[in-house]
Amino acid sequence: DTGVSQDPRHKITKRGQNVTFRCDPISEHNRLYWYRQTLGQGPEFLTYFQNEAQLEKSRLLSDRFSAERPKGSFSTLEIQRTEQGDSAMYLCASSPQGGRTDTQYFGPGTRLTVL
Amino acid sequence: GDSVTQMEGPVTLSEEAFLTINCTYTATGYPSLFWYVQYPGEGLQLLLKATKADDKGSNKGFEATYRKETTSFHLEKGSVQVSDSAVYFCALGGSMGDKIIFGKGTRLHILP
């Protein structure tokens, strides 16, 4: 069990540029989640997948954000035309099946800084 | 909507002191409750969880009991160590879908 991995760990970009983050969940975990954490706050839910199907999106996920999990394994989160307000830690988590009792395991996060 | 409220930090204690971090929640349905911990420079880790009323979660000397009547899930430890210095997040999940809703976090500093 190698844990959830995320790449890159840090990303600095200029306003208006597009960025893409990758998340590799724990092997055989069907559920994959994306959260965003800003300084001094707890993580906020963005979206989640059951295998390759995106089942829920938060209203925090504007049209500039898109997430995919094409083969039900790794996932990508793309932010188009980045804004300074997008600066945050982007966290990925996975769980075996989902549901109210399932534990979500978090990756180390990707810290995005938009200049 | 569902929400979690936890005591604001930072909390500063001396080593071997007793710790309580208060957490209350608002939720429809029957959520599971979690405490996650974030050590400096590391990712979020599950510390403990409880999935139904009156359950007690415990790990590494930390405990929390799911109290439905008071909608609380306070974190306690009898004797803290310097290595417990971290940010602690109370969270609920499963009440309205599968997302976890986190509190704002409580930063804990333990002095030797």
JSON list of C-alpha atoms in Angstrom, two decimals:
[
{"chain": "A", "resi": 1, "resn": "ASP", "atom": "CA", "xyz": [0.00, 0.00, 0.00]},
{"chain": "A", "resi": 2, "resn": "THR", "atom": "CA", "xyz": [1.89, 3.02, -1.26]},
{"chain": "A", "resi": 3, "resn": "GLY", "atom": "CA", "xyz": [-0.70, 5.61, -0.32]},
{"chain": "A", "resi": 4, "resn": "VAL", "atom": "CA", "xyz": [-2.24, 8.37, -2.39]},
{"chain": "A", "resi": 5, "resn": "SER", "atom": "CA", "xyz": [0.29, 10.29, -4.47]},
{"chain": "A", "resi": 6, "resn": "GLN", "atom": "CA", "xyz": [-0.04, 13.69, -6.10]},
{"chain": "A", "resi": 7, "resn": "ASP", "atom": "CA", "xyz": [2.05, 15.44, -8.69]},
{"chain": "A", "resi": 8, "resn": "PRO", "atom": "CA", "xyz": [3.41, 18.05, -8.72]},
{"chain": "A", "resi": 9, "resn": "ARG", "atom": "CA", "xyz": [3.82, 18.92, -5.06]},
{"chain": "A", "resi": 10, "resn": "HIS", "atom": "CA", "xyz": [4.23, 22.60, -5.83]},
{"chain": "A", "resi": 11, "resn": "LYS", "atom": "CA", "xyz": [3.17, 24.70, -8.81]},
{"chain": "A", "resi": 12, "resn": "ILE", "atom": "CA", "xyz": [3.79, 28.38, -9.37]},
{"chain": "A", "resi": 13, "resn": "THR", "atom": "CA", "xyz": [2.05, 29.93, -12.33]},
{"chain": "A", "resi": 14, "resn": "LYS", "atom": "CA", "xyz": [1.10, 33.31, -13.71]},
{"chain": "A", "resi": 15, "resn": "ARG", "atom": "CA", "xyz": [-2.46, 34.53, -13.75]},
{"chain": "A", "resi": 16, "resn": "GLY", "atom": "CA", "xyz": [-4.25, 33.40, -16.88]},
{"chain": "A", "resi": 17, "resn": "GLN", "atom": "CA", "xyz": [-2.23, 30.24, -17.41]},
{"chain": "A", "resi": 18, "resn": "ASN", "atom": "CA", "xyz": [-3.69, 26.72, -17.34]},
{"chain": "A", "resi": 19, "resn": "VAL", "atom": "CA", "xyz": [-2.48, 24.14, -14.84]},
{"chain": "A", "resi": 20, "resn": "THR", "atom": "CA", "xyz": [-3.11, 20.42, -14.45]},
{"chain": "A", "resi": 21, "resn": "PHE", "atom": "CA", "xyz": [-2.62, 18.27, -11.38]},
{"chain": "A", "resi": 22, "resn": "ARG", "atom": "CA", "xyz": [-2.49, 14.51, -11.15]},
{"chain": "A", "resi": 23, "resn": "CYS", "atom": "CA", "xyz": [-3.65, 12.18, -8.40]},
{"chain": "A", "resi": 24, "resn": "ASP", "atom": "CA", "xyz": [-2.90, 8.46, -8.12]},
{"chain": "A", "resi": 25, "resn": "PRO", "atom": "CA", "xyz": [-5.18, 6.80, -5.57]},
{"chain": "A", "resi": 26, "resn": "ILE", "atom": "CA", "xyz": [-4.48, 3.74, -3.49]},
{"chain": "A", "resi": 27, "resn": "SER", "atom": "CA", "xyz": [-4.65, 0.70, -5.72]},
{"chain": "A", "resi": 28, "resn": "GLU", "atom": "CA", "xyz": [-8.16, -0.78, -6.03]},
{"chain": "A", "resi": 29, "resn": "HIS", "atom": "CA", "xyz": [-9.86, 2.18, -4.38]},
{"chain": "A", "resi": 30, "resn": "ASN", "atom": "CA", "xyz": [-13.01, 2.92, -6.35]},
{"chain": "A", "resi": 31, "resn": "ARG", "atom": "CA", "xyz": [-13.71, 6.37, -4.93]},
{"chain": "A", "resi": 32, "resn": "LEU", "atom": "CA", "xyz": [-11.53, 9.39, -5.62]},
{"chain": "A", "resi": 33, "resn": "TYR", "atom": "CA", "xyz": [-12.12, 12.86, -4.17]},
{"chain": "A", "resi": 34, "resn": "TRP", "atom": "CA", "xyz": [-10.71, 16.34, -4.74]},
{"chain": "A", "resi": 35, "resn": "TYR", "atom": "CA", "xyz": [-10.65, 19.00, -2.03]},
{"chain": "A", "resi": 36, "resn": "ARG", "atom": "CA", "xyz": [-9.21, 22.50, -1.79]},
{"chain": "A", "resi": 37, "resn": "GLN", "atom": "CA", "xyz": [-7.63, 23.94, 1.34]},
{"chain": "A", "resi": 38, "resn": "THR", "atom": "CA", "xyz": [-6.81, 27.59, 1.81]},
{"chain": "A", "resi": 39, "resn": "LEU", "atom": "CA", "xyz": [-4.61, 28.96, 4.57]},
{"chain": "A", "resi": 40, "resn": "GLY", "atom": "CA", "xyz": [-6.17, 28.66, 7.99]},
{"chain": "A", "resi": 41, "resn": "GLN", "atom": "CA", "xyz": [-9.19, 26.73, 6.76]},
{"chain": "A", "resi": 42, "resn": "GLY", "atom": "CA", "xyz": [-10.23, 23.12, 6.61]},
{"chain": "A", "resi": 43, "resn": "PRO", "atom": "CA", "xyz": [-10.40, 21.30, 3.28]},
{"chain": "A", "resi": 44, "resn": "GLU", "atom": "CA", "xyz": [-13.46, 22.00, 1.14]},
{"chain": "A", "resi": 45, "resn": "PHE", "atom": "CA", "xyz": [-14.98, 19.39, -1.13]},
{"chain": "A", "resi": 46, "resn": "LEU", "atom": "CA", "xyz": [-14.71, 19.95, -4.88]},
{"chain": "A", "resi": 47, "resn": "THR", "atom": "CA", "xyz": [-15.77, 16.75, -6.63]},
{"chain": "A", "resi": 48, "resn": "TYR", "atom": "CA", "xyz": [-15.64, 12.97, -6.48]},
{"chain": "A", "resi": 49, "resn": "PHE", "atom": "CA", "xyz": [-15.58, 9.93, -8.75]},
{"chain": "A", "resi": 50, "resn": "GLN", "atom": "CA", "xyz": [-16.87, 6.41, -8.47]},
{"chain": "A", "resi": 51, "resn": "ASN", "atom": "CA", "xyz": [-14.53, 4.59, -10.84]},
{"chain": "A", "resi": 52, "resn": "GLU", "atom": "CA", "xyz": [-14.61, 6.77, -13.98]},
{"chain": "A", "resi": 53, "resn": "ALA", "atom": "CA", "xyz": [-17.96, 8.41, -13.28]},
{"chain": "A", "resi": 54, "resn": "GLN", "atom": "CA", "xyz": [-17.98, 11.90, -11.77]},
{"chain": "A", "resi": 55, "resn": "LEU", "atom": "CA", "xyz": [-20.87, 11.74, -9.31]},
{"chain": "A", "resi": 56, "resn": "GLU", "atom": "CA", "xyz": [-20.90, 15.10, -7.60]},
{"chain": "A", "resi": 57, "resn": "LYS", "atom": "CA", "xyz": [-19.45, 18.55, -8.12]},
{"chain": "A", "resi": 58, "resn": "SER", "atom": "CA", "xyz": [-19.42, 21.36, -5.61]},
{"chain": "A", "resi": 59, "resn": "ARG", "atom": "CA", "xyz": [-20.60, 24.82, -6.57]},
{"chain": "A", "resi": 60, "resn": "LEU", "atom": "CA", "xyz": [-17.02, 25.83, -5.72]},
{"chain": "A", "resi": 61, "resn": "LEU", "atom": "CA", "xyz": [-16.01, 24.11, -8.96]},
{"chain": "A", "resi": 62, "resn": "SER", "atom": "CA", "xyz": [-16.47, 26.90, -11.48]},
{"chain": "A", "resi": 63, "resn": "ASP", "atom": "CA", "xyz": [-16.50, 26.41, -15.25]},
{"chain": "A", "resi": 64, "resn": "ARG", "atom": "CA", "xyz": [-12.74, 26.96, -15.27]},
{"chain": "A", "resi": 65, "resn": "PHE", "atom": "CA", "xyz": [-12.22, 23.73, -13.34]},
{"chain": "A", "resi": 66, "resn": "SER", "atom": "CA", "xyz": [-12.49, 20.30, -14.85]},
{"chain": "A", "resi": 67, "resn": "ALA", "atom": "CA", "xyz": [-11.67, 16.90, -13.42]},
{"chain": "A", "resi": 68, "resn": "GLU", "atom": "CA", "xyz": [-11.37, 13.55, -15.11]},
{"chain": "A", "resi": 69, "resn": "ARG", "atom": "CA", "xyz": [-10.71, 9.95, -14.19]},
{"chain": "A", "resi": 70, "resn": "PRO", "atom": "CA", "xyz": [-10.71, 8.35, -17.61]},
{"chain": "A", "resi": 71, "resn": "LYS", "atom": "CA", "xyz": [-9.85, 4.76, -16.75]},
{"chain": "A", "resi": 72, "resn": "GLY", "atom": "CA", "xyz": [-11.03, 4.69, -13.20]},
{"chain": "A", "resi": 73, "resn": "SER", "atom": "CA", "xyz": [-7.49, 4.84, -11.85]},
{"chain": "A", "resi": 74, "resn": "PHE", "atom": "CA", "xyz": [-5.60, 8.14, -11.74]},
{"chain": "A", "resi": 75, "resn": "SER", "atom": "CA", "xyz": [-7.37, 11.49, -11.93]},
{"chain": "A", "resi": 76, "resn": "THR", "atom": "CA", "xyz": [-6.47, 14.92, -13.25]},
{"chain": "A", "resi": 77, "resn": "LEU", "atom": "CA", "xyz": [-7.73, 18.31, -12.13]},
{"chain": "A", "resi": 78, "resn": "GLU", "atom": "CA", "xyz": [-7.29, 21.14, -14.62]},
{"chain": "A", "resi": 79, "resn": "ILE", "atom": "CA", "xyz": [-7.73, 24.82, -13.89]},
{"chain": "A", "resi": 80, "resn": "GLN", "atom": "CA", "xyz": [-8.03, 27.08, -16.90]},
{"chain": "A", "resi": 81, "resn": "ARG", "atom": "CA", "xyz": [-7.23, 30.81, -16.91]},
{"chain": "A", "resi": 82, "resn": "THR", "atom": "CA", "xyz": [-5.97, 30.72, -13.34]},
{"chain": "A", "resi": 83, "resn": "GLU", "atom": "CA", "xyz": [-6.78, 33.58, -10.98]},
{"chain": "A", "resi": 84, "resn": "GLN", "atom": "CA", "xyz": [-5.02, 34.67, -7.80]},
{"chain": "A", "resi": 85, "resn": "GLY", "atom": "CA", "xyz": [-7.97, 33.36, -5.82]},
{"chain": "A", "resi": 86, "resn": "ASP", "atom": "CA", "xyz": [-7.16, 29.86, -7.04]},
{"chain": "A", "resi": 87, "resn": "SER", "atom": "CA", "xyz": [-4.02, 29.83, -4.88]},
{"chain": "A", "resi": 88, "resn": "ALA", "atom": "CA", "xyz": [-4.53, 26.99, -2.43]},
{"chain": "A", "resi": 89, "resn": "MET", "atom": "CA", "xyz": [-3.53, 23.44, -1.55]},
{"chain": "A", "resi": 90, "resn": "TYR", "atom": "CA", "xyz": [-5.36, 20.92, -3.73]},
{"chain": "A", "resi": 91, "resn": "LEU", "atom": "CA", "xyz": [-5.88, 17.62, -1.96]},
{"chain": "A", "resi": 92, "resn": "CYS", "atom": "CA", "xyz": [-6.81, 14.27, -3.38]},
{"chain": "A", "resi": 93, "resn": "ALA", "atom": "CA", "xyz": [-8.25, 11.42, -1.37]},
{"chain": "A", "resi": 94, "resn": "SER", "atom": "CA", "xyz": [-9.41, 7.89, -2.11]},
{"chain": "A", "resi": 95, "resn": "SER", "atom": "CA", "xyz": [-11.54, 5.30, -0.38]},
{"chain": "A", "resi": 96, "resn": "PRO", "atom": "CA", "xyz": [-12.37, 1.68, -1.10]},
{"chain": "A", "resi": 97, "resn": "GLN", "atom": "CA", "xyz": [-16.08, 1.96, -1.83]},
{"chain": "A", "resi": 98, "resn": "GLY", "atom": "CA", "xyz": [-17.43, 5.17, -0.41]},
{"chain": "A", "resi": 99, "resn": "GLY", "atom": "CA", "xyz": [-20.36, 5.44, 1.93]},
{"chain": "A", "resi": 100, "resn": "ARG", "atom": "CA", "xyz": [-20.88, 6.96, 5.33]},
{"chain": "A", "resi": 101, "resn": "THR", "atom": "CA", "xyz": [-18.43, 4.75, 7.24]},
{"chain": "A", "resi": 102, "resn": "ASP", "atom": "CA", "xyz": [-15.60, 4.53, 4.74]},
{"chain": "A", "resi": 103, "resn": "THR", "atom": "CA", "xyz": [-12.31, 6.25, 5.57]},
{"chain": "A", "resi": 104, "resn": "GLN", "atom": "CA", "xyz": [-10.87, 8.63, 3.02]},
{"chain": "A", "resi": 105, "resn": "TYR", "atom": "CA", "xyz": [-7.07, 8.53, 2.69]},
{"chain": "A", "resi": 106, "resn": "PHE", "atom": "CA", "xyz": [-5.45, 11.78, 1.68]},
{"chain": "A", "resi": 107, "resn": "GLY", "atom": "CA", "xyz": [-2.45, 12.51, -0.46]},
{"chain": "A", "resi": 108, "resn": "PRO", "atom": "CA", "xyz": [0.22, 15.12, 0.37]},
{"chain": "A", "resi": 109, "resn": "GLY", "atom": "CA", "xyz": [-1.45, 17.78, -1.79]},
{"chain": "A", "resi": 110, "resn": "THR", "atom": "CA", "xyz": [-0.38, 20.10, -4.58]},
{"chain": "A", "resi": 111, "resn": "ARG", "atom": "CA", "xyz": [0.28, 23.66, -3.49]},
{"chain": "A", "resi": 112, "resn": "LEU", "atom": "CA", "xyz": [-0.69, 26.14, -6.21]},
{"chain": "A", "resi": 113, "resn": "THR", "atom": "CA", "xyz": [0.55, 29.71, -6.19]},
{"chain": "A", "resi": 114, "resn": "VAL", "atom": "CA", "xyz": [-0.88, 32.06, -8.80]},
{"chain": "A", "resi": 115, "resn": "LEU", "atom": "CA", "xyz": [1.16, 35.23, -9.28]},
{"chain": "B", "resi": 1, "resn": "GLY", "atom": "CA", "xyz": [-26.57, 22.60, 5.52]},
{"chain": "B", "resi": 2, "resn": "ASP", "atom": "CA", "xyz": [-24.23, 20.29, 7.35]},
{"chain": "B", "resi": 3, "resn": "SER", "atom": "CA", "xyz": [-21.43, 21.97, 9.26]},
{"chain": "B", "resi": 4, "resn": "VAL", "atom": "CA", "xyz": [-18.73, 21.45, 11.87]},
{"chain": "B", "resi": 5, "resn": "THR", "atom": "CA", "xyz": [-17.62, 23.94, 14.49]},
{"chain": "B", "resi": 6, "resn": "GLN", "atom": "CA", "xyz": [-14.46, 23.42, 16.48]},
{"chain": "B", "resi": 7, "resn": "MET", "atom": "CA", "xyz": [-12.65, 25.50, 19.02]},
{"chain": "B", "resi": 8, "resn": "GLU", "atom": "CA", "xyz": [-10.29, 28.07, 17.62]},
{"chain": "B", "resi": 9, "resn": "GLY", "atom": "CA", "xyz": [-6.60, 27.86, 18.20]},
{"chain": "B", "resi": 10, "resn": "PRO", "atom": "CA", "xyz": [-3.87, 28.01, 18.72]},
{"chain": "B", "resi": 11, "resn": "VAL", "atom": "CA", "xyz": [-3.95, 25.90, 21.82]},
{"chain": "B", "resi": 12, "resn": "THR", "atom": "CA", "xyz": [-0.71, 25.85, 23.79]},
{"chain": "B", "resi": 13, "resn": "LEU", "atom": "CA", "xyz": [-0.10, 23.28, 26.51]},
{"chain": "B", "resi": 14, "resn": "SER", "atom": "CA", "xyz": [2.82, 21.92, 28.45]},
{"chain": "B", "resi": 15, "resn": "GLU", "atom": "CA", "xyz": [3.94, 18.35, 27.97]},
{"chain": "B", "resi": 16, "resn": "GLU", "atom": "CA", "xyz": [1.87, 15.83, 29.99]},
{"chain": "B", "resi": 17, "resn": "ALA", "atom": "CA", "xyz": [-1.09, 18.20, 30.24]},
{"chain": "B", "resi": 18, "resn": "PHE", "atom": "CA", "xyz": [-4.67, 17.06, 29.56]},
{"chain": "B", "resi": 19, "resn": "LEU", "atom": "CA", "xyz": [-6.06, 18.01, 26.18]},
{"chain": "B", "resi": 20, "resn": "THR", "atom": "CA", "xyz": [-9.60, 18.72, 25.08]},
{"chain": "B", "resi": 21, "resn": "ILE", "atom": "CA", "xyz": [-10.50, 20.13, 21.67]},
{"chain": "B", "resi": 22, "resn": "ASN", "atom": "CA", "xyz": [-14.22, 20.81, 21.39]},
{"chain": "B", "resi": 23, "resn": "CYS", "atom": "CA", "xyz": [-16.17, 19.94, 18.28]},
{"chain": "B", "resi": 24, "resn": "THR", "atom": "CA", "xyz": [-19.89, 20.22, 17.57]},
{"chain": "B", "resi": 25, "resn": "TYR", "atom": "CA", "xyz": [-21.75, 19.45, 14.40]},
{"chain": "B", "resi": 26, "resn": "THR", "atom": "CA", "xyz": [-24.98, 20.10, 12.55]},
{"chain": "B", "resi": 27, "resn": "ALA", "atom": "CA", "xyz": [-26.19, 17.39, 10.22]},
{"chain": "B", "resi": 28, "resn": "THR", "atom": "CA", "xyz": [-29.24, 15.71, 8.81]},
{"chain": "B", "resi": 29, "resn": "GLY", "atom": "CA", "xyz": [-29.33, 11.97, 8.85]},
{"chain": "B", "resi": 30, "resn": "TYR", "atom": "CA", "xyz": [-26.69, 9.87, 10.60]},
{"chain": "B", "resi": 31, "resn": "PRO", "atom": "CA", "xyz": [-23.21, 11.06, 9.76]},
{"chain": "B", "resi": 32, "resn": "SER", "atom": "CA", "xyz": [-19.92, 9.42, 10.63]},
{"chain": "B", "resi": 33, "resn": "LEU", "atom": "CA", "xyz": [-17.54, 11.62, 12.61]},
{"chain": "B", "resi": 34, "resn": "PHE", "atom": "CA", "xyz": [-13.80, 11.89, 12.18]},
{"chain": "B", "resi": 35, "resn": "TRP", "atom": "CA", "xyz": [-10.74, 13.55, 13.61]},
{"chain": "B", "resi": 36, "resn": "TYR", "atom": "CA", "xyz": [-7.95, 14.12, 11.11]},
{"chain": "B", "resi": 37, "resn": "VAL", "atom": "CA", "xyz": [-4.47, 15.40, 12.01]},
{"chain": "B", "resi": 38, "resn": "GLN", "atom": "CA", "xyz": [-1.97, 17.33, 9.90]},
{"chain": "B", "resi": 39, "resn": "TYR", "atom": "CA", "xyz": [1.59, 17.23, 11.23]},
{"chain": "B", "resi": 40, "resn": "PRO", "atom": "CA", "xyz": [4.00, 19.94, 10.04]},
{"chain": "B", "resi": 41, "resn": "GLY", "atom": "CA", "xyz": [4.98, 19.32, 6.44]},
{"chain": "B", "resi": 42, "resn": "GLU", "atom": "CA", "xyz": [2.78, 16.24, 6.11]},
{"chain": "B", "resi": 43, "resn": "GLY", "atom": "CA", "xyz": [-0.60, 15.37, 4.63]},
{"chain": "B", "resi": 44, "resn": "LEU", "atom": "CA", "xyz": [-3.89, 14.81, 6.39]},
{"chain": "B", "resi": 45, "resn": "GLN", "atom": "CA", "xyz": [-4.07, 11.57, 8.35]},
{"chain": "B", "resi": 46, "resn": "LEU", "atom": "CA", "xyz": [-7.08, 9.95, 9.92]},
{"chain": "B", "resi": 47, "resn": "LEU", "atom": "CA", "xyz": [-6.62, 9.98, 13.70]},
{"chain": "B", "resi": 48, "resn": "LEU", "atom": "CA", "xyz": [-9.87, 8.28, 14.74]},
{"chain": "B", "resi": 49, "resn": "LYS", "atom": "CA", "xyz": [-13.48, 7.87, 13.74]},
{"chain": "B", "resi": 50, "resn": "ALA", "atom": "CA", "xyz": [-16.90, 6.89, 15.07]},
{"chain": "B", "resi": 51, "resn": "THR", "atom": "CA", "xyz": [-19.75, 5.78, 12.88]},
{"chain": "B", "resi": 52, "resn": "LYS", "atom": "CA", "xyz": [-22.78, 5.78, 15.19]},
{"chain": "B", "resi": 53, "resn": "ALA", "atom": "CA", "xyz": [-24.06, 7.34, 18.38]},
{"chain": "B", "resi": 54, "resn": "ASP", "atom": "CA", "xyz": [-22.18, 6.42, 21.59]},
{"chain": "B", "resi": 55, "resn": "ASP", "atom": "CA", "xyz": [-19.28, 4.92, 19.63]},
{"chain": "B", "resi": 56, "resn": "LYS", "atom": "CA", "xyz": [-15.86, 5.84, 20.96]},
{"chain": "B", "resi": 57, "resn": "GLY", "atom": "CA", "xyz": [-13.00, 6.23, 18.53]},
{"chain": "B", "resi": 58, "resn": "SER", "atom": "CA", "xyz": [-9.47, 5.93, 19.87]},
{"chain": "B", "resi": 59, "resn": "ASN", "atom": "CA", "xyz": [-5.92, 5.96, 18.56]},
{"chain": "B", "resi": 60, "resn": "LYS", "atom": "CA", "xyz": [-2.46, 6.94, 19.88]},
{"chain": "B", "resi": 61, "resn": "GLY", "atom": "CA", "xyz": [-3.94, 7.83, 23.28]},
{"chain": "B", "resi": 62, "resn": "PHE", "atom": "CA", "xyz": [-6.56, 10.13, 21.76]},
{"chain": "B", "resi": 63, "resn": "GLU", "atom": "CA", "xyz": [-10.27, 9.47, 22.28]},
{"chain": "B", "resi": 64, "resn": "ALA", "atom": "CA", "xyz": [-13.55, 10.96, 21.11]},
{"chain": "B", "resi": 65, "resn": "THR", "atom": "CA", "xyz": [-17.12, 9.83, 21.77]},
{"chain": "B", "resi": 66, "resn": "TYR", "atom": "CA", "xyz": [-19.99, 10.37, 19.33]},
{"chain": "B", "resi": 67, "resn": "ARG", "atom": "CA", "xyz": [-22.65, 12.20, 21.37]},
{"chain": "B", "resi": 68, "resn": "LYS", "atom": "CA", "xyz": [-25.88, 12.50, 19.41]},
{"chain": "B", "resi": 69, "resn": "GLU", "atom": "CA", "xyz": [-27.77, 14.23, 22.20]},
{"chain": "B", "resi": 70, "resn": "THR", "atom": "CA", "xyz": [-25.27, 17.09, 22.35]},
{"chain": "B", "resi": 71, "resn": "THR", "atom": "CA", "xyz": [-24.16, 16.79, 18.68]},
{"chain": "B", "resi": 72, "resn": "SER", "atom": "CA", "xyz": [-20.55, 16.72, 19.85]},
{"chain": "B", "resi": 73, "resn": "PHE", "atom": "CA", "xyz": [-17.36, 14.80, 19.18]},
{"chain": "B", "resi": 74, "resn": "HIS", "atom": "CA", "xyz": [-14.75, 16.29, 21.51]},
{"chain": "B", "resi": 75, "resn": "LEU", "atom": "CA", "xyz": [-11.16, 15.12, 21.20]},
{"chain": "B", "resi": 76, "resn": "GLU", "atom": "CA", "xyz": [-9.31, 14.24, 24.42]},
{"chain": "B", "resi": 77, "resn": "LYS", "atom": "CA", "xyz": [-5.91, 12.99, 25.45]},
{"chain": "B", "resi": 78, "resn": "GLY", "atom": "CA", "xyz": [-4.79, 12.42, 28.98]},
{"chain": "B", "resi": 79, "resn": "SER", "atom": "CA", "xyz": [-1.12, 13.35, 28.62]},
{"chain": "B", "resi": 80, "resn": "VAL", "atom": "CA", "xyz": [0.11, 15.17, 25.54]},
{"chain": "B", "resi": 81, "resn": "GLN", "atom": "CA", "xyz": [3.61, 14.98, 24.10]},
{"chain": "B", "resi": 82, "resn": "VAL", "atom": "CA", "xyz": [5.66, 17.44, 22.08]},
{"chain": "B", "resi": 83, "resn": "SER", "atom": "CA", "xyz": [5.17, 15.15, 19.09]},
{"chain": "B", "resi": 84, "resn": "ASP", "atom": "CA", "xyz": [1.40, 15.80, 19.24]},
{"chain": "B", "resi": 85, "resn": "SER", "atom": "CA", "xyz": [1.97, 19.35, 17.99]},
{"chain": "B", "resi": 86, "resn": "ALA", "atom": "CA", "xyz": [-0.10, 19.56, 14.80]},
{"chain": "B", "resi": 87, "resn": "VAL", "atom": "CA", "xyz": [-3.34, 20.88, 13.36]},
{"chain": "B", "resi": 88, "resn": "TYR", "atom": "CA", "xyz": [-6.42, 18.83, 14.26]},
{"chain": "B", "resi": 89, "resn": "PHE", "atom": "CA", "xyz": [-9.55, 18.79, 12.11]},
{"chain": "B", "resi": 90, "resn": "CYS", "atom": "CA", "xyz": [-12.96, 17.60, 13.20]},
{"chain": "B", "resi": 91, "resn": "ALA", "atom": "CA", "xyz": [-15.05, 16.35, 10.28]},
{"chain": "B", "resi": 92, "resn": "LEU", "atom": "CA", "xyz": [-18.31, 14.68, 9.40]},
{"chain": "B", "resi": 93, "resn": "GLY", "atom": "CA", "xyz": [-19.19, 12.51, 6.47]},
{"chain": "B", "resi": 94, "resn": "GLY", "atom": "CA", "xyz": [-21.90, 10.46, 4.94]},
{"chain": "B", "resi": 95, "resn": "SER", "atom": "CA", "xyz": [-24.87, 12.51, 6.02]},
{"chain": "B", "resi": 96, "resn": "MET", "atom": "CA", "xyz": [-25.54, 14.02, 2.60]},
{"chain": "B", "resi": 97, "resn": "GLY", "atom": "CA", "xyz": [-23.48, 12.07, 0.15]},
{"chain": "B", "resi": 98, "resn": "ASP", "atom": "CA", "xyz": [-19.93, 10.94, 0.41]},
{"chain": "B", "resi": 99, "resn": "LYS", "atom": "CA", "xyz": [-18.03, 14.15, 0.84]},
{"chain": "B", "resi": 100, "resn": "ILE", "atom": "CA", "xyz": [-16.39, 15.00, 4.16]},
{"chain": "B", "resi": 101, "resn": "ILE", "atom": "CA", "xyz": [-17.14, 18.35, 5.73]},
{"chain": "B", "resi": 102, "resn": "PHE", "atom": "CA", "xyz": [-14.27, 19.71, 7.79]},
{"chain": "B", "resi": 103, "resn": "GLY", "atom": "CA", "xyz": [-14.02, 22.21, 10.59]},
{"chain": "B", "resi": 104, "resn": "LYS", "atom": "CA", "xyz": [-11.50, 25.01, 10.32]},
{"chain": "B", "resi": 105, "resn": "GLY", "atom": "CA", "xyz": [-8.88, 23.17, 12.31]},
{"chain": "B", "resi": 106, "resn": "THR", "atom": "CA", "xyz": [-7.24, 23.74, 15.69]},
{"chain": "B", "resi": 107, "resn": "ARG", "atom": "CA", "xyz": [-3.50, 24.27, 15.88]},
{"chain": "B", "resi": 108, "resn": "LEU", "atom": "CA", "xyz": [-1.95, 22.61, 18.92]},
{"chain": "B", "resi": 109, "resn": "HIS", "atom": "CA", "xyz": [1.45, 23.55, 20.34]},
{"chain": "B", "resi": 110, "resn": "ILE", "atom": "CA", "xyz": [2.98, 21.39, 23.06]},
{"chain": "B", "resi": 111, "resn": "LEU", "atom": "CA", "xyz": [5.84, 22.91, 25.01]},
{"chain": "B", "resi": 112, "resn": "PRO", "atom": "CA", "xyz": [8.55, 20.67, 26.54]}
]
